[in-house]
Coordinates of C-alpha atoms in Angstrom, one line a residue:
Chain A
M1 CA -29.0 -10.9 16.4
I2 CA -29.8 -14.5 15.7
K3 CA -28.6 -14.0 12.1
A4 CA -25.3 -12.7 13.3
L5 CA -24.8 -15.6 15.7
L6 CA -25.7 -18.1 13.0
A7 CA -23.2 -16.5 10.6
R8 CA -20.6 -16.6 13.3
L9 CA -21.2 -20.3 13.8
K10 CA -21.1 -20.9 10.1
E11 CA -17.8 -19.1 9.7
G12 CA -16.1 -21.4 12.3
C13 CA -12.5 -21.0 13.3
R14 CA -10.4 -19.5 10.5
T15 CA -7.1 -19.1 12.2
G16 CA -4.3 -20.8 10.4
A17 CA -2.3 -23.6 11.9
F18 CA 0.8 -21.4 11.6
P19 CA 2.6 -21.4 14.0
P20 CA 3.6 -24.1 15.0
A21 CA 2.7 -25.6 11.6
A22 CA 4.5 -24.2 8.5
P23 CA 2.6 -21.3 6.9
S24 CA 0.9 -21.8 3.6
L25 CA 2.9 -19.6 1.2
P26 CA 2.1 -19.2 -2.5
P27 CA 4.3 -21.2 -4.8
E28 CA 5.6 -17.8 -6.2
F29 CA 6.7 -16.7 -2.8
R30 CA 10.3 -15.2 -2.8
G31 CA 12.1 -15.7 0.5
R32 CA 15.7 -15.7 1.5
P33 CA 18.0 -15.6 -1.5
V34 CA 21.0 -18.0 -2.0
I35 CA 24.0 -17.2 -4.2
D36 CA 26.2 -19.8 -5.8
A37 CA 29.8 -19.9 -4.5
D38 CA 31.3 -19.5 -8.0
T39 CA 29.5 -16.2 -8.8
T40 CA 31.8 -13.9 -10.6
E41 CA 32.0 -10.1 -10.8
E42 CA 30.4 -10.3 -14.2
D43 CA 27.4 -12.2 -12.9
V44 CA 26.9 -9.6 -10.2
R45 CA 27.2 -6.8 -12.8
K46 CA 24.4 -8.6 -14.8
M47 CA 22.2 -8.8 -11.6
K48 CA 22.9 -5.2 -10.7
A49 CA 21.9 -4.0 -14.1
V50 CA 18.3 -5.0 -13.5
C51 CA 18.1 -4.4 -9.7
P52 CA 15.8 -1.5 -8.8
V53 CA 17.6 -0.8 -5.5
E54 CA 21.0 0.8 -5.2
H55 CA 23.7 -1.1 -3.3
A56 CA 21.6 -4.2 -2.7
L57 CA 24.0 -6.4 -4.6
A58 CA 27.8 -6.3 -4.1
F59 CA 31.0 -8.0 -5.0
S60 CA 34.0 -7.4 -2.7
N61 CA 37.1 -9.5 -1.9
G62 CA 36.0 -12.0 -4.6
I63 CA 32.7 -12.8 -2.9
A64 CA 29.2 -11.8 -4.2
S65 CA 26.6 -10.8 -1.6
I66 CA 23.1 -9.5 -1.4
D67 CA 21.7 -7.3 1.4
M68 CA 18.2 -8.4 2.4
G69 CA 17.9 -5.1 4.2
R70 CA 17.8 -3.3 0.9
C71 CA 16.3 -6.0 -1.3
I72 CA 12.7 -5.6 -2.3
F73 CA 12.4 -9.3 -3.4
C74 CA 11.3 -8.5 -6.9
G75 CA 13.2 -11.5 -8.3
R76 CA 14.6 -9.6 -11.3
C77 CA 18.2 -10.6 -10.5
A78 CA 17.2 -14.3 -10.5
E79 CA 15.8 -13.8 -14.0
A80 CA 19.0 -12.1 -15.2
S81 CA 21.4 -14.7 -13.7
P82 CA 21.1 -18.3 -12.7
K83 CA 23.6 -17.8 -9.9
I84 CA 21.0 -16.4 -7.5
R85 CA 17.8 -18.0 -6.5
F86 CA 15.0 -17.0 -4.0
T87 CA 14.2 -19.9 -1.7
K88 CA 10.9 -20.5 0.2
E89 CA 12.7 -19.6 3.5
Y90 CA 10.3 -17.1 5.1
R91 CA 12.1 -16.8 8.5
L92 CA 14.0 -13.7 7.6
G93 CA 13.9 -11.7 10.8
V94 CA 17.4 -11.1 12.5
F95 CA 18.7 -9.2 15.5
R96 CA 21.8 -7.7 13.9
R97 CA 22.0 -5.6 10.7
E98 CA 25.0 -7.6 9.4
D99 CA 23.0 -10.8 9.5
L100 CA 20.9 -9.5 6.7
I101 CA 23.8 -9.8 4.3
V102 CA 23.7 -13.1 2.4
K103 CA 27.1 -14.1 1.0
A104 CA 27.8 -16.4 -2.0
G105 CA 28.1 -20.1 -1.0
E106 CA 26.3 -19.8 2.3
K107 CA 24.3 -22.9 3.0
D108 CA 22.2 -24.4 5.9
Y109 CA 20.5 -21.3 7.2
T110 CA 19.1 -21.3 10.7
P111 CA 17.4 -18.2 12.0
P112 CA 19.3 -16.6 14.9
R113 CA 18.1 -17.1 18.4
Q114 CA 17.3 -14.3 20.9
T115 CA 19.8 -13.9 23.7
D116 CA 18.7 -10.6 25.0
R117 CA 17.1 -11.2 28.4
E118 CA 15.1 -8.0 28.4
A119 CA 13.5 -9.0 25.0
R120 CA 12.9 -12.5 26.1
A121 CA 11.1 -11.2 29.2
L122 CA 8.4 -9.8 26.9
K123 CA 7.3 -13.3 25.8
G124 CA 3.5 -13.5 25.9
S125 CA 3.1 -9.7 26.2
L126 CA 4.6 -7.6 23.5
H127 CA 3.0 -4.3 22.9
L128 CA 4.0 -2.4 19.8
R129 CA 3.5 1.2 18.7
E130 CA 3.4 1.6 15.0
V131 CA 5.1 4.6 13.5
S132 CA 4.7 5.0 9.8
A133 CA 7.4 7.4 8.6
G134 CA 7.4 8.2 4.9
G135 CA 6.5 4.7 3.5
C136 CA 3.9 3.6 1.0
A137 CA 1.6 2.0 3.6
A138 CA 2.0 -1.5 2.3
C139 CA 4.0 -2.5 5.4
E140 CA 1.2 -1.0 7.6
L141 CA -1.5 -2.9 5.7
D142 CA 0.3 -6.2 6.0
A143 CA 0.9 -5.5 9.7
N144 CA -2.9 -5.0 10.1
V145 CA -3.4 -8.4 8.5
L146 CA -1.8 -9.9 11.6
G147 CA -4.7 -8.7 13.6
T148 CA -7.3 -10.5 11.4
P149 CA -8.6 -14.0 12.5
A150 CA -6.4 -15.6 9.8
W151 CA -3.2 -14.8 11.8
D152 CA -4.6 -13.6 15.1
M153 CA -1.3 -12.5 16.7
A154 CA -3.2 -11.5 19.8
R155 CA -3.2 -15.2 20.8
F156 CA 0.5 -14.8 21.5
G157 CA 0.0 -11.6 23.5
I158 CA 1.3 -9.4 20.7
R159 CA -0.7 -6.2 20.2
F160 CA -0.5 -2.8 18.7
A161 CA -0.8 -0.2 21.5
A162 CA -2.5 3.2 20.9
S163 CA 0.1 5.1 22.8
P164 CA 3.9 4.9 23.1
R165 CA 3.4 5.0 26.9
H166 CA 1.9 1.6 26.7
A167 CA 4.4 0.1 24.3
D168 CA 7.5 -2.0 24.6
A169 CA 8.7 -1.4 21.1
I170 CA 8.2 0.9 18.1
Y171 CA 7.3 -1.0 15.0
L172 CA 8.8 1.4 12.4
T173 CA 7.8 1.4 8.8
G174 CA 9.0 3.7 6.1
P175 CA 12.4 5.4 5.3
V176 CA 11.9 8.2 8.0
S177 CA 11.0 11.2 5.9
A178 CA 12.3 14.6 7.0
N179 CA 8.8 15.6 8.1
M180 CA 8.4 12.6 10.3
Q181 CA 11.8 12.8 12.0
T182 CA 10.6 14.9 15.0
A183 CA 7.5 12.8 15.5
L184 CA 9.5 9.6 15.4
D185 CA 12.1 10.9 17.9
K186 CA 9.4 12.1 20.2
T187 CA 7.4 8.9 20.1
Y188 CA 10.6 6.9 20.9
A189 CA 11.4 9.2 23.8
A190 CA 7.9 8.8 25.1
M191 CA 8.3 5.1 25.6
P192 CA 9.2 3.7 29.0
E193 CA 12.4 1.7 29.5
P194 CA 13.3 -1.0 28.5
K195 CA 12.4 -0.1 24.9
F196 CA 13.2 -1.5 21.5
L197 CA 13.0 -0.4 17.9
I198 CA 11.8 -2.8 15.3
A199 CA 12.6 -2.0 11.7
A200 CA 10.0 -3.6 9.4
G201 CA 10.5 -3.5 5.6
A202 CA 13.3 -2.4 3.4
C203 CA 12.6 1.3 3.9
A204 CA 12.8 1.2 7.7
I205 CA 16.0 -1.0 7.6
S206 CA 18.0 0.9 5.0
G207 CA 15.8 3.4 3.3
G208 CA 15.0 0.8 0.6
L209 CA 14.3 2.7 -2.6
Y210 CA 14.6 6.0 -0.8
T211 CA 17.1 7.9 1.3
Q212 CA 16.9 7.0 5.0
G213 CA 16.5 9.6 7.8
N214 CA 17.9 9.1 11.3
L215 CA 16.8 6.2 13.4
P216 CA 16.3 7.1 17.1
A217 CA 18.2 3.9 18.2
E218 CA 19.8 0.8 16.7
P219 CA 16.9 -1.5 15.8
A220 CA 16.8 -4.7 17.9
L221 CA 14.9 -6.6 15.2
F222 CA 15.1 -6.3 11.5
I223 CA 12.2 -7.7 9.4
P224 CA 13.1 -7.6 5.7
G225 CA 10.7 -7.5 2.8
C226 CA 8.7 -5.1 0.6
P227 CA 6.5 -5.5 2.5
P228 CA 7.4 -8.4 4.8
H229 CA 5.0 -11.3 4.4
P230 CA 2.8 -11.6 7.5
A231 CA 4.3 -15.1 8.2
T232 CA 7.8 -13.5 8.2
T233 CA 6.6 -10.8 10.5
L234 CA 4.8 -13.0 13.0
E235 CA 7.7 -15.5 13.1
A236 CA 10.2 -12.7 13.7
L237 CA 8.1 -11.2 16.5
L238 CA 7.7 -14.6 18.2
R239 CA 11.4 -15.4 17.9
F240 CA 12.2 -11.9 19.2
T241 CA 10.7 -12.7 22.6
S242 CA 11.7 -16.4 22.9
Chain B
M1 CA -6.4 6.2 -21.4
T2 CA -3.3 8.1 -22.5
E3 CA -3.0 11.6 -23.8
F4 CA -0.1 12.9 -25.8
K5 CA 0.9 16.6 -25.9
T6 CA 3.8 18.6 -27.3
F7 CA 5.2 21.8 -26.0
P8 CA 7.4 24.4 -27.7
N9 CA 9.4 25.3 -24.6
E10 CA 9.9 24.4 -21.0
E11 CA 7.8 27.3 -19.7
S12 CA 4.6 26.1 -21.3
L13 CA 5.5 22.6 -20.1
C14 CA 5.8 23.7 -16.5
E15 CA 2.5 25.7 -16.8
Y16 CA 0.8 22.5 -18.0
F17 CA 2.2 20.5 -15.1
S18 CA 1.1 23.0 -12.5
S19 CA -2.4 23.1 -14.1
L20 CA -2.7 19.4 -13.3
G21 CA -3.5 20.4 -9.7
G22 CA -3.0 18.3 -6.6
W23 CA -2.9 19.0 -2.9
T24 CA -1.1 22.3 -2.2
D25 CA 0.5 23.3 1.0
P26 CA -2.1 23.6 3.7
E27 CA -2.8 27.1 5.0
K28 CA -2.0 28.0 8.5
V29 CA -4.5 27.0 11.2
V30 CA -7.4 29.4 11.2
P31 CA -8.2 30.0 14.8
L32 CA -11.7 29.5 16.2
K33 CA -12.6 31.8 19.0
G34 CA -15.5 31.8 21.5
A35 CA -16.7 30.6 24.9
S36 CA -17.5 27.0 23.9
A37 CA -14.8 26.8 21.2
H38 CA -12.0 24.3 21.6
E39 CA -9.5 22.5 19.4
V40 CA -8.6 18.8 19.3
A41 CA -5.2 18.0 17.7
V42 CA -4.6 14.5 16.4
G43 CA -1.4 13.1 14.8
P44 CA 0.9 13.0 13.0
V45 CA 1.3 9.6 14.7
H46 CA -2.1 8.1 14.9
A47 CA -3.5 5.6 17.4
G48 CA -4.0 2.9 14.8
V49 CA -1.6 1.2 12.4
I50 CA -2.0 3.8 9.7
E51 CA -0.1 6.6 8.0
P52 CA 0.8 10.0 9.5
G53 CA -1.2 13.2 9.1
H54 CA -2.2 16.0 11.4
F55 CA -5.8 16.8 12.0
R56 CA -7.2 19.9 13.8
F57 CA -10.8 19.5 14.9
Q58 CA -12.2 22.9 15.7
C59 CA -15.2 22.2 17.8
M60 CA -18.1 24.0 19.3
G61 CA -19.0 21.7 22.2
E62 CA -19.3 18.2 20.8
N63 CA -19.7 19.3 17.2
V64 CA -17.0 19.9 14.7
Y65 CA -17.2 23.3 13.3
N66 CA -14.3 22.9 10.9
L67 CA -11.6 20.3 10.3
Q68 CA -8.2 21.3 9.0
I69 CA -6.1 18.5 7.5
F70 CA -2.3 18.9 7.3
L71 CA -0.4 16.5 5.1
G72 CA 3.1 16.3 3.9
Y73 CA 4.6 14.0 6.6
Q74 CA 5.0 11.2 4.0
H75 CA 6.9 13.3 1.5
R76 CA 9.9 11.4 0.2
G77 CA 10.3 12.7 -3.3
V78 CA 8.9 9.9 -5.4
E79 CA 8.5 12.0 -8.5
D80 CA 12.1 13.4 -8.4
E81 CA 13.5 9.9 -7.8
I82 CA 11.6 8.6 -10.8
V83 CA 13.2 11.4 -13.0
R84 CA 16.6 10.7 -11.5
A85 CA 16.2 7.0 -12.3
D86 CA 15.7 7.8 -15.9
G87 CA 16.9 4.8 -18.0
M88 CA 16.6 2.3 -15.1
I89 CA 13.1 1.0 -15.8
A90 CA 13.0 -1.5 -13.0
R91 CA 13.8 1.2 -10.5
Q92 CA 11.4 3.7 -11.9
I93 CA 8.5 1.2 -11.8
A94 CA 9.4 0.1 -8.3
L95 CA 9.3 3.8 -7.3
A96 CA 5.9 4.3 -9.0
E97 CA 4.5 1.2 -7.2
T98 CA 5.6 2.5 -3.8
C99 CA 3.9 5.9 -4.3
A100 CA 0.9 4.4 -2.6
G101 CA 1.2 0.7 -1.6
D102 CA -2.5 0.0 -1.8
T103 CA -2.6 1.2 -5.4
S104 CA 0.6 -0.6 -6.6
A105 CA -0.9 -2.4 -9.6
A106 CA -2.7 0.7 -10.9
A107 CA 0.4 2.8 -10.5
A108 CA 2.5 0.2 -12.4
A109 CA -0.1 0.2 -15.2
A110 CA -0.1 4.0 -15.4
F111 CA 3.7 4.2 -15.5
S112 CA 3.8 1.5 -18.1
E113 CA 1.2 3.1 -20.4
I114 CA 3.3 6.3 -20.4
M115 CA 6.4 4.5 -21.4
E116 CA 4.6 2.5 -24.1
R117 CA 3.1 5.6 -25.6
A118 CA 6.3 7.6 -25.3
F119 CA 8.6 5.0 -26.8
P120 CA 6.5 2.6 -28.9
A121 CA 9.6 1.2 -30.6
R122 CA 11.2 0.1 -27.3
F123 CA 8.0 -0.9 -25.5
P124 CA 5.5 -2.3 -28.0
E125 CA 1.8 -2.3 -27.2
P126 CA 1.1 -5.3 -25.0
A127 CA -0.9 -8.1 -26.4
P128 CA -4.7 -8.1 -25.6
K129 CA -4.2 -11.0 -23.2
E130 CA -1.5 -9.1 -21.3
L131 CA -3.7 -6.1 -21.1
A132 CA -6.5 -8.3 -19.7
L133 CA -4.2 -9.6 -17.0
R134 CA -3.2 -6.1 -16.0
S135 CA -6.8 -5.2 -15.8
L136 CA -7.4 -8.3 -13.7
L137 CA -4.8 -7.3 -11.2
I138 CA -6.2 -3.8 -10.9
E139 CA -9.7 -5.3 -10.3
L140 CA -8.4 -7.7 -7.6
E141 CA -6.7 -4.7 -6.0
R142 CA -10.0 -2.8 -6.1
V143 CA -11.9 -5.6 -4.4
A144 CA -9.3 -6.3 -1.8
N145 CA -9.3 -2.6 -0.7
H146 CA -13.1 -2.2 -0.8
V147 CA -13.5 -5.4 1.3
G148 CA -10.9 -4.2 3.8
D149 CA -12.6 -0.8 4.1
L150 CA -16.1 -2.2 4.5
G151 CA -14.7 -4.5 7.2
A152 CA -13.0 -1.5 8.9
L153 CA -16.3 0.4 8.8
A154 CA -18.0 -2.5 10.5
G155 CA -15.3 -2.4 13.1
D156 CA -15.7 1.3 13.7
V157 CA -19.4 0.8 14.6
A158 CA -18.4 -2.3 16.7
F159 CA -20.1 -4.8 14.4
L160 CA -17.4 -7.3 14.9
Q161 CA -18.6 -10.2 12.8
T162 CA -18.3 -8.4 9.4
Q163 CA -15.0 -6.8 10.5
A164 CA -13.6 -10.2 11.3
F165 CA -15.0 -11.9 8.2
C166 CA -13.9 -9.1 5.8
G167 CA -10.4 -9.0 7.4
R168 CA -10.0 -12.7 6.6
I169 CA -11.5 -12.4 3.1
R170 CA -9.4 -9.4 2.2
G171 CA -6.3 -11.5 3.1
E172 CA -7.5 -14.2 0.7
Y173 CA -7.7 -11.6 -2.1
L174 CA -4.1 -10.6 -1.3
N175 CA -3.1 -14.2 -1.3
M176 CA -4.7 -14.7 -4.8
T177 CA -2.8 -11.6 -6.0
A178 CA 0.4 -13.1 -4.7
H179 CA -0.4 -16.3 -6.5
L180 CA -0.9 -14.4 -9.8
A181 CA 1.8 -11.7 -9.5
G182 CA 4.3 -13.1 -7.0
N183 CA 3.6 -10.3 -4.5
R184 CA 0.6 -9.7 -2.2
F185 CA 0.2 -6.1 -3.6
G186 CA 0.8 -7.1 -7.2
R187 CA 4.2 -5.5 -7.2
G188 CA 6.8 -6.3 -9.9
A189 CA 4.3 -7.9 -12.2
I190 CA 3.3 -5.1 -14.6
V191 CA 6.2 -3.6 -16.7
P192 CA 6.3 -1.4 -19.8
G193 CA 5.6 -3.5 -22.8
G194 CA 3.8 -6.3 -21.0
L195 CA 4.1 -8.2 -17.7
R196 CA 6.7 -10.4 -16.0
V197 CA 4.1 -13.0 -15.3
T198 CA 1.6 -14.9 -17.4
L199 CA -1.9 -16.3 -16.6
S200 CA -1.7 -20.0 -17.5
E201 CA -4.9 -21.9 -18.3
E202 CA -4.4 -23.7 -15.0
K203 CA -4.1 -20.5 -13.0
A204 CA -7.1 -19.0 -14.7
Q205 CA -9.1 -22.1 -13.8
E206 CA -7.9 -21.9 -10.2
L207 CA -8.9 -18.2 -10.1
K208 CA -12.4 -19.1 -11.4
N209 CA -12.8 -21.9 -8.8
W210 CA -11.6 -19.6 -6.0
I211 CA -14.0 -16.8 -6.9
K212 CA -16.8 -19.4 -7.0
R213 CA -16.0 -20.1 -3.3
I214 CA -15.0 -16.7 -2.0
K215 CA -17.7 -14.5 -3.6
P216 CA -20.6 -16.1 -1.7
E217 CA -18.6 -15.9 1.6
L218 CA -18.0 -12.2 0.9
D219 CA -21.7 -11.6 0.0
R220 CA -22.7 -13.2 3.3
A221 CA -20.3 -11.1 5.3
L222 CA -21.6 -7.9 3.6
K223 CA -25.3 -8.8 3.7
L224 CA -25.0 -9.4 7.5
M225 CA -23.8 -5.8 7.9
F226 CA -26.1 -4.0 5.4
D227 CA -29.1 -5.9 6.8
N228 CA -28.4 -4.9 10.4
H229 CA -30.5 -1.9 11.3
T230 CA -28.2 -0.6 14.1
V231 CA -25.3 -0.4 11.6
C232 CA -27.5 1.2 9.0
D233 CA -28.7 3.8 11.6
R234 CA -25.1 4.8 12.2
F235 CA -24.2 5.0 8.5
D236 CA -27.3 6.8 7.4
G237 CA -27.0 10.6 7.2
T238 CA -23.5 10.6 8.7
G239 CA -20.8 12.7 7.0
T240 CA -22.9 13.9 4.1
V241 CA -21.3 15.7 1.2
S242 CA -24.1 17.0 -1.1
K243 CA -24.0 16.6 -4.9
E244 CA -23.4 20.3 -5.3
T245 CA -20.5 20.4 -2.9
A246 CA -19.0 17.3 -4.4
R247 CA -19.0 19.0 -7.8
A248 CA -17.8 22.3 -6.4
I249 CA -14.8 20.8 -4.6
G250 CA -14.1 18.4 -7.4
L251 CA -14.4 15.0 -5.7
V252 CA -13.6 12.0 -7.8
G253 CA -14.0 8.2 -7.7
V254 CA -16.0 6.5 -5.0
S255 CA -16.7 9.7 -3.1
R256 CA -18.0 11.5 -6.2
R257 CA -20.2 8.6 -7.2
A258 CA -21.6 8.4 -3.7
S259 CA -22.7 12.1 -3.9
E260 CA -23.9 11.8 -7.5
D261 CA -25.8 8.5 -7.3
F262 CA -26.8 8.6 -3.7
N263 CA -27.0 11.2 -1.0
G264 CA -23.3 11.4 -0.2
D265 CA -23.2 10.0 3.4
V266 CA -21.2 7.2 4.9
M267 CA -23.9 4.7 3.8
A268 CA -23.7 6.0 0.3
R269 CA -19.9 5.5 0.2
A270 CA -20.3 2.0 1.7
L271 CA -23.0 1.2 -0.9
V272 CA -20.8 2.4 -3.8
R273 CA -18.0 0.2 -2.6
R274 CA -20.4 -2.8 -2.5
I275 CA -21.6 -2.0 -6.0
E276 CA -18.0 -1.6 -7.2
I277 CA -17.2 -5.1 -5.7
E278 CA -20.0 -6.5 -7.9
E279 CA -18.8 -4.6 -10.9
A280 CA -15.2 -5.7 -10.4
H281 CA -16.3 -9.3 -10.2
A282 CA -18.4 -9.0 -13.4
K283 CA -15.3 -7.5 -15.1
I284 CA -13.0 -10.3 -13.8
A285 CA -15.5 -12.9 -15.1
A286 CA -15.6 -11.1 -18.5
L287 CA -11.8 -10.9 -18.6
L288 CA -11.5 -14.6 -17.8
A289 CA -14.1 -15.4 -20.4
G290 CA -11.8 -13.8 -23.0
E291 CA -13.0 -10.2 -23.2
H292 CA -10.2 -7.7 -24.0
P293 CA -10.1 -4.5 -22.1
C294 CA -10.4 -1.4 -24.3
R295 CA -7.6 1.0 -23.9
G296 CA -8.8 4.3 -25.3
E297 CA -8.0 5.6 -28.7
A298 CA -4.3 5.9 -29.4
R299 CA -3.5 9.2 -31.0
H300 CA -0.2 9.5 -32.9
E301 CA 0.9 13.0 -33.0
E302 CA 3.9 14.5 -34.6
K303 CA 6.6 15.1 -32.0
S304 CA 7.1 18.6 -33.3
G305 CA 7.9 20.6 -30.2
E306 CA 11.1 20.5 -28.2
F307 CA 9.4 18.7 -25.4
F308 CA 6.5 16.2 -25.2
A309 CA 4.4 15.0 -22.4
V310 CA 2.3 11.8 -21.9
T311 CA -0.5 11.6 -19.5
S312 CA -2.1 8.3 -18.5
T313 CA -5.3 7.7 -16.5
V314 CA -5.9 4.4 -14.8
P315 CA -9.2 3.5 -13.1
A316 CA -7.7 2.8 -9.7
W317 CA -9.9 1.7 -6.8
R318 CA -10.2 5.2 -5.2
G319 CA -10.8 6.9 -8.5
P320 CA -8.8 8.0 -11.5
L321 CA -5.1 7.8 -10.9
V322 CA -3.2 10.2 -13.2
H323 CA 0.4 9.9 -14.1
A324 CA 2.2 12.4 -16.3
A325 CA 5.7 12.5 -17.7
A326 CA 7.6 15.0 -19.8
F327 CA 10.4 14.2 -22.0
T328 CA 12.8 16.1 -24.3
R329 CA 12.6 15.3 -27.9
D330 CA 15.5 12.8 -27.7
G331 CA 13.7 10.9 -25.0
K332 CA 15.2 12.1 -21.7
M333 CA 12.7 12.3 -18.9
I334 CA 12.7 15.7 -17.3
K335 CA 9.5 15.7 -15.2
Y336 CA 7.2 13.2 -13.6
K337 CA 3.9 13.9 -11.8
I338 CA 1.5 11.6 -9.9
I339 CA -2.0 12.7 -9.0
D340 CA -3.6 10.2 -6.7
P341 CA -7.4 10.4 -6.5
S342 CA -7.0 11.2 -2.8
S343 CA -5.5 14.6 -3.8
H344 CA -9.0 15.7 -4.7
N345 CA -10.9 13.9 -2.0
W346 CA -9.2 15.0 1.2
H347 CA -11.3 18.2 1.0
G348 CA -14.3 16.0 0.9
L349 CA -13.4 14.4 4.2
A350 CA -13.0 17.9 5.8
W351 CA -16.4 18.9 4.4
A352 CA -18.1 15.6 5.5
L353 CA -17.2 16.3 9.1
R354 CA -18.6 19.8 9.3
G355 CA -21.4 19.8 11.9
E356 CA -20.8 16.2 12.8
Q357 CA -19.9 15.0 16.3
I358 CA -16.2 14.4 16.6
S359 CA -17.0 10.8 17.5
N360 CA -18.2 10.3 13.9
F361 CA -14.7 11.0 12.6
P362 CA -13.6 7.3 12.4
I363 CA -16.5 6.2 10.2
C364 CA -16.3 9.3 8.0
N365 CA -12.6 8.7 7.6
K366 CA -12.9 5.0 6.8
S367 CA -15.7 5.6 4.3
F368 CA -13.3 7.7 2.3
N369 CA -10.0 5.9 3.3
L370 CA -7.8 8.3 1.5
S371 CA -4.1 7.9 0.8
Y372 CA -1.6 10.0 2.7
C373 CA 1.5 8.8 0.8
G374 CA -0.2 9.0 -2.6
V375 CA -0.8 12.7 -1.9
D376 CA 2.5 13.5 -0.2
R377 CA 4.5 11.6 -2.8

């Protein structure tokens, strides 16, 4: 007993200063991409040739764009063409699907603010039910990380609930495999109103590398990444309710 | 280790692929009848933040008489997608990496070895330094997962100090992987013919310094748990799989070692993980000191048949991860198969729970920590 207490004292407080301080991200971190305004169709073709995801990059009406909802942030396109770069911007969570599309020439990004009153009412008490539906478990593992002392999301009142009956939102990961469709629909139906769907990771947002099943509702929060960095997830969840 | 085989026709090829085994469709529930018999159904959506699977605990009173495990909820067709993406290496490797997220680095290495052996002209054998970095990423993956699981085991017996310490320390291993590979799970780093990242002198030194700091912290966290008699009492003799059973049902990796070297209970699997953490650190130190990993003997066989297949086995953290691919003689991929070590070990979990109290399921489950998606593919 005394040994355990001494070890606890020695460990001290390990919770990071984020938030409100900026998170400590590795120098290799790949965040929100930016595309140069003068990107040509040929440049996009070069990027597409090395992109592992179908339909992540596009060129229409003379404008190049990248869909963060499909992107797995591998950075191959940035190696193939100097017209696209991945910035250190980790605040990737958005409330509308179309906001995930980054168009060429876009500058000065500010993350969108929550206007939904029902979502804002959940500030300080957001209970999530995780449904893993056909993914690779990396999103789940990095969601679990938020519960460790390093991130300690419980200090903001954000918790994973064991039952959908106790949850405000489903934290969906994975592309929704055929065999999980019924389970996901039933879990969503079992939640009391008001209820939200949060799509975390490329698979849950768009299917990512795979074909997407049916979502039970339009997601109220999209957290891109493969998997999303814990800083991205925590910031998105906090902004979702504020 | 890679193996090269040729086949005269598609039939013999298919026969070979089905002989590789894996988890087959579960049988129907076998009903348990009797006055004190009852069934507990769990899943597919579990209470924690984990993958889906359905468990049927067939109980006699408090004790589990039989556990039936139903998988397949995670099936999304990884293998077929890899075949369909033939020619798009970046897509194929991303698919292989997302077969099981916690085994990403090992999967990328397995896929790369296959392509290097199948098309040596296009993907030359990586330099020893590159092979060393691959090995390093696989070892970091091993330690991160073992640390996470030991922490989770501590949490399941309410020993919260080690749970909290290990949770934090596992995060540091992921951060270091991100520093070396650009992704917390080591994704996108290993590619056929080499790597997309290099280990500079500066980074190698950083890694050495970091290990010097983190390893004693990890040792302290684990010692605290293994020295605690109440924890040991819960682990000892719980969920035992005997050596004979382990051999008969073909367990591999951590679970097999626990039954061969120790007595096959939760404590044994925890100890094997602790030992493997030590071994992984010794290997990391050796790799950083310039030792090159050996890669098994390369056998160059005449591609005489109409089809040829390449199998690669990578020492992933759960056990041997096997990837196999079949090609036509002109290099078109026609079949891909992934056998996660979990495929063999789910039977072990079912066996471990026989005769146990149902309340022992969490620690039995964590001691194995098997992959659902790796099996469902």
